[in-house]
Amino acid sequence: MVWGFARAGRSGWFVLAAGAVLGWGVLVAFRHAWLSDWDLHVATLRAMLDEPPAGGWTPTPYVLGLAMLARMSGAEPETVLGAAGILNVLLLLVALRGFGRELGARDSVAALAAVFTVVLWGVSGFGATGFPGLTSLSFSFAFPSTPALALMVLTWAVFVRFRETGRGLVGLVLLPPVILLVHPFAAVATLLGVVGILVARRWEWRRLVLIVPAGVGAIALALAWPYPDVTGVLADSPEFSEVHAPLLEDPLLRYGLALIGVPALLYGVRRPLGRELLIIAALGTVVVGVAAWLGRYEFARFVPVVVLVCHLALARHLGERMTGWRPYAVVTAIGCIAGFVAAMPQMVETLP
């Protein structure tokens, strides 16, 4: 009966999963018990509300949008960031649903993708901005890395839809420059996915040709933004690189649960988007490995790309009930419980 609920084409599974995640996000937003760069983002938003902006601050579209919302509503920066965090979680869930529908017809695929994205990371309770596990989102879902990650997944879904149907060209022009301006590392991660989708299968030549003007238009829009230098964050800076070195410490403890998805990634290579997911995972792994070898630890920010692809492959395997799904589901459930328990200390701190 339960699986029939999903087979009927209803949205029940996803509504349940998304509702639980979003409800938790509302509790976190009201608590305001956030760590890491929370004070910095509050100060940045306050600076944007000055006339003129204090310190010559040059805003991204995300910060400028929040400042406009704060000015129009009269709300405090903390309140605006809290509301933005809820919307960011909602956007991430919508993006996962969009890509999940490209993976499989069952609504349970998108629902499982949403669950795995927040719990199936590691057993150390590690959190960092741009790593969308529960531990990280507990203090960072209002930060720019979260909407950028959501827009990355959404761009992948739009790119797949454009390849298959020819629809979505406008989205391919508008989404990448926004990601680039909001969070440049997420833009490079988006590019990894675009390359994987581009080379995995043959394209209808008319659609392939249209990618060029779409890319030119996206670059033009990014360059037209009058404020920040989006290339500066990718410059060679030893200090900036060393700050990210802890992201590669104890990788099995921090990201090992995502390895549960590797068999699904390999087994599903002949399924829709199977080759694409495998290529994206391979590209992300190579980039992170080479960058670590070269001492460019900032590129460890691409670890979520590899983890997310494992989550998506696993969600499709279990959601579509492919070969061996029952014992695989048991192992996955144990992993999800372990990940949830590891995130509990941080979650408890953020709840009212």
XYZ file of C-alpha atoms in Angstrom:
352
model
C 0.000 0.000 0.000
C 2.753 2.442 0.927
C 4.685 1.860 -2.288
C 1.424 2.036 -4.202
C 0.975 5.545 -2.879
C 4.168 6.525 -4.736
C 3.331 4.478 -7.822
C 0.034 6.259 -8.242
C 1.903 9.292 -9.487
C 1.046 11.390 -6.464
C 3.437 13.793 -4.793
C 2.927 12.338 -1.316
C 6.435 11.006 -0.743
C 8.115 14.215 -1.751
C 5.661 16.368 0.201
C 6.392 14.351 3.332
C 10.177 14.545 2.921
C 10.215 18.200 1.871
C 7.765 19.164 4.599
C 9.959 17.600 7.270
C 13.111 19.333 5.994
C 11.360 22.666 5.504
C 9.691 22.488 8.916
C 13.050 21.899 10.518
C 14.378 24.906 8.583
C 11.616 27.113 9.993
C 12.572 26.095 13.533
C 16.221 26.899 12.842
C 15.313 30.294 11.363
C 13.341 31.275 14.444
C 16.129 30.132 16.729
C 18.916 32.181 15.053
C 21.513 29.985 16.791
C 23.891 30.009 13.837
C 27.660 29.809 13.878
C 30.528 30.134 11.420
C 30.220 33.336 9.332
C 26.747 34.298 10.585
C 27.947 37.546 12.193
C 29.873 38.415 9.025
C 26.786 38.005 6.841
C 24.680 40.046 9.243
C 27.312 42.796 9.214
C 27.467 42.689 5.418
C 23.711 43.124 5.165
C 23.789 45.993 7.665
C 26.520 47.640 5.607
C 24.357 47.379 2.501
C 21.580 49.224 4.314
C 23.827 52.238 4.922
C 23.639 55.294 2.677
C 25.997 54.904 0.858
C 27.071 51.291 1.604
C 29.710 51.283 4.327
C 33.258 50.390 3.446
C 32.717 50.541 -0.289
C 31.014 47.141 -0.185
C 30.264 45.734 -3.620
C 27.246 43.418 -3.447
C 26.366 40.213 -5.202
C 22.802 39.797 -6.522
C 21.977 37.714 -3.444
C 23.125 40.333 -0.945
C 21.582 43.154 -2.952
C 18.260 41.284 -3.060
C 18.307 40.748 0.706
C 19.144 44.406 1.289
C 16.240 45.494 -0.904
C 13.913 43.159 1.009
C 15.140 44.507 4.347
C 14.718 48.107 3.204
C 11.203 47.577 1.848
C 9.988 45.535 4.830
C 11.844 47.387 7.569
C 12.889 44.043 9.053
C 16.142 43.518 10.904
C 19.001 41.830 8.983
C 18.768 38.763 11.251
C 15.095 38.344 10.368
C 15.738 38.789 6.648
C 18.548 36.232 6.692
C 16.352 33.786 8.574
C 13.593 34.145 5.978
C 16.172 33.798 3.201
C 17.395 30.565 4.778
C 13.904 29.073 4.623
C 13.546 30.114 0.980
C 16.983 28.684 0.194
C 15.977 25.301 1.604
C 12.752 25.453 -0.408
C 14.727 26.268 -3.554
C 17.074 23.336 -2.933
C 14.113 20.994 -2.513
C 12.519 22.282 -5.730
C 15.809 21.779 -7.595
C 16.168 18.231 -6.291
C 12.606 17.484 -7.340
C 13.289 18.852 -10.819
C 16.397 16.746 -11.321
C 14.785 13.760 -9.630
C 12.014 13.819 -12.227
C 14.630 13.631 -14.964
C 16.084 10.558 -13.237
C 12.880 8.588 -12.800
C 9.119 8.805 -13.053
C 8.432 7.795 -9.464
C 7.914 10.599 -6.989
C 9.878 8.566 -4.455
C 13.095 9.269 -6.419
C 12.895 12.989 -5.652
C 11.806 12.290 -2.072
C 14.766 9.988 -1.426
C 17.138 12.481 -3.065
C 15.943 15.133 -0.621
C 16.476 12.809 2.364
C 19.895 11.590 1.275
C 21.099 15.128 0.537
C 20.626 16.191 4.148
C 21.578 13.037 6.100
C 23.811 10.719 4.054
C 27.221 12.338 4.543
C 29.342 11.008 7.381
C 29.422 9.985 11.024
C 31.597 12.801 12.374
C 28.940 15.515 12.456
C 31.141 17.670 10.230
C 29.664 20.787 8.678
C 30.850 23.471 6.279
C 29.144 26.043 4.101
C 28.185 24.635 0.722
C 27.941 21.079 2.120
C 24.167 20.621 2.416
C 24.013 18.104 5.236
C 21.896 18.812 8.317
C 24.952 19.838 10.341
C 25.979 22.437 7.763
C 22.491 23.710 7.014
C 21.910 24.182 10.740
C 24.131 27.248 10.638
C 24.588 28.126 6.971
C 21.373 27.782 5.001
C 21.091 31.572 4.762
C 24.591 31.853 3.298
C 25.111 32.363 -0.469
C 26.511 28.863 -0.982
C 23.086 27.312 -0.336
C 21.062 29.089 -3.053
C 24.036 28.708 -5.401
C 24.027 24.939 -4.824
C 20.288 24.816 -5.455
C 20.654 26.799 -8.682
C 23.459 24.436 -9.738
C 21.157 21.411 -9.495
C 18.393 23.373 -11.214
C 20.750 24.298 -14.060
C 21.639 20.641 -14.555
C 17.947 19.771 -14.733
C 17.279 22.571 -17.240
C 20.261 21.501 -19.347
C 18.984 17.914 -19.471
C 15.521 19.159 -20.406
C 16.986 21.338 -23.157
C 18.917 18.385 -24.571
C 15.836 16.188 -24.630
C 13.129 18.660 -25.687
C 14.787 21.889 -26.824
C 13.032 23.835 -24.056
C 14.777 25.840 -21.355
C 17.267 27.896 -23.380
C 16.366 31.082 -21.495
C 17.149 29.354 -18.217
C 20.573 28.379 -19.536
C 21.263 32.048 -20.232
C 19.994 33.401 -16.909
C 20.965 30.804 -14.304
C 24.767 30.471 -14.810
C 25.617 34.183 -14.404
C 23.544 34.354 -11.231
C 25.431 31.367 -9.808
C 28.760 32.884 -10.843
C 28.005 36.202 -9.165
C 26.552 34.653 -6.013
C 29.186 31.943 -5.463
C 31.972 31.442 -8.049
C 32.955 27.984 -6.807
C 29.404 26.794 -7.322
C 29.636 28.124 -10.872
C 32.674 25.949 -11.576
C 30.874 22.985 -9.997
C 27.906 23.730 -12.259
C 30.246 23.642 -15.226
C 31.430 20.152 -14.250
C 27.852 18.948 -14.424
C 27.208 20.709 -17.715
C 30.285 19.067 -19.236
C 29.159 15.656 -17.995
C 25.720 16.106 -19.538
C 27.203 17.505 -22.735
C 29.615 14.658 -23.494
C 27.596 11.696 -22.187
C 25.289 11.302 -25.178
C 24.727 12.437 -28.733
C 22.937 15.717 -29.205
C 20.511 16.862 -31.859
C 22.788 19.227 -33.790
C 20.386 22.211 -33.782
C 20.270 22.179 -29.995
C 24.014 21.689 -29.751
C 24.612 24.777 -31.886
C 22.348 26.872 -29.658
C 24.585 26.209 -26.649
C 27.191 28.628 -28.033
C 25.008 31.766 -28.125
C 23.491 30.738 -24.785
C 26.973 30.576 -23.262
C 27.938 33.917 -24.781
C 24.772 35.474 -23.408
C 25.441 34.063 -19.937
C 28.995 35.421 -19.916
C 27.787 38.814 -21.126
C 25.243 39.020 -18.312
C 27.879 38.124 -15.716
C 30.262 40.778 -17.057
C 27.455 43.339 -17.112
C 27.065 43.152 -13.325
C 28.634 46.435 -12.161
C 30.099 45.385 -8.828
C 32.427 42.500 -7.915
C 35.397 40.867 -9.608
C 34.113 37.293 -9.832
C 37.526 35.879 -10.745
C 39.294 37.055 -7.588
C 38.121 34.164 -5.438
C 39.797 31.688 -7.804
C 43.159 33.435 -7.670
C 46.203 31.608 -6.298
C 46.318 32.593 -2.606
C 48.149 30.326 -0.120
C 46.178 31.766 2.797
C 42.836 31.211 1.091
C 43.846 27.677 0.162
C 44.971 26.741 3.677
C 41.639 27.851 5.127
C 40.005 25.049 3.129
C 42.539 22.344 4.029
C 40.353 20.958 6.873
C 37.706 20.013 4.292
C 39.908 17.074 3.260
C 40.689 15.836 6.766
C 39.192 12.452 7.745
C 37.256 12.112 4.476
C 35.806 8.685 5.315
C 34.378 9.940 8.604
C 32.994 13.101 7.021
C 31.754 11.828 3.660
C 31.991 8.045 3.886
C 28.241 7.387 4.068
C 27.880 8.764 0.550
C 29.891 5.770 -0.680
C 26.731 3.719 -0.181
C 25.617 5.276 -3.459
C 28.632 4.133 -5.485
C 27.194 0.693 -6.417
C 24.011 2.428 -7.620
C 26.135 4.875 -9.594
C 27.944 2.047 -11.365
C 24.947 -0.238 -11.798
C 22.753 2.516 -13.213
C 25.166 3.573 -15.940
C 22.802 2.279 -18.642
C 19.768 3.957 -17.121
C 18.614 7.484 -18.065
C 21.289 9.979 -16.970
C 23.429 7.093 -15.709
C 26.441 7.980 -17.823
C 25.986 11.645 -17.014
C 26.083 11.025 -13.271
C 29.118 8.768 -13.570
C 31.035 11.317 -15.661
C 30.182 14.147 -13.258
C 31.351 12.056 -10.299
C 34.565 11.149 -12.106
C 35.267 14.773 -13.048
C 34.634 15.966 -9.499
C 36.852 13.264 -8.018
C 39.696 14.044 -10.410
C 39.480 17.790 -9.764
C 39.495 17.346 -5.993
C 42.318 14.789 -6.131
C 44.568 16.825 -8.428
C 43.876 20.041 -6.519
C 44.750 18.378 -3.202
C 47.962 17.017 -4.722
C 48.840 20.539 -5.880
C 47.974 22.039 -2.502
C 44.957 23.953 -3.833
C 42.633 22.930 -1.035
C 39.960 25.456 -1.943
C 38.841 23.055 -4.677
C 37.770 20.659 -1.940
C 34.557 22.655 -2.256
C 33.771 20.333 -5.163
C 33.387 17.384 -2.793
C 29.613 18.073 -2.529
C 29.316 17.539 -6.285
C 30.602 13.973 -5.965
C 28.530 13.301 -2.849
C 25.385 14.735 -4.414
C 25.770 12.608 -7.542
C 26.047 9.488 -5.347
C 22.877 10.575 -3.558
C 21.002 11.030 -6.828
C 22.101 7.663 -8.209
C 21.123 5.939 -4.972
C 17.742 7.696 -4.916
C 17.007 6.510 -8.437
C 18.067 2.918 -7.684
C 15.879 2.614 -4.609
C 13.041 4.796 -5.853
C 12.749 2.818 -9.085
C 13.179 -0.440 -7.125
C 15.974 -1.719 -9.318
C 17.771 -5.056 -8.871
C 18.551 -5.878 -5.239
C 16.780 -2.813 -3.898
C 15.456 -4.430 -0.708
C 18.785 -5.319 1.002
C 20.272 -2.157 -0.473
C 17.472 -0.169 1.175
C 18.281 -1.744 4.548
C 21.950 -0.732 4.283
C 20.939 2.751 3.167
C 18.478 3.133 6.048
C 21.218 2.226 8.524
C 23.476 4.807 6.889
C 20.764 7.469 7.061
C 20.187 6.768 10.751
C 23.934 7.016 11.399
C 24.126 10.324 9.534
C 21.093 11.702 11.336
C 22.460 10.737 14.742
C 25.805 12.356 13.890
C 24.021 15.607 13.034
C 21.883 15.596 16.186
C 24.227 17.649 18.443
C 24.263 20.588 16.033
C 20.532 20.233 15.327
C 19.695 20.327 19.028
C 21.660 23.552 19.429
C 19.650 25.236 16.701
C 16.193 24.178 17.886
C 14.201 26.518 20.161
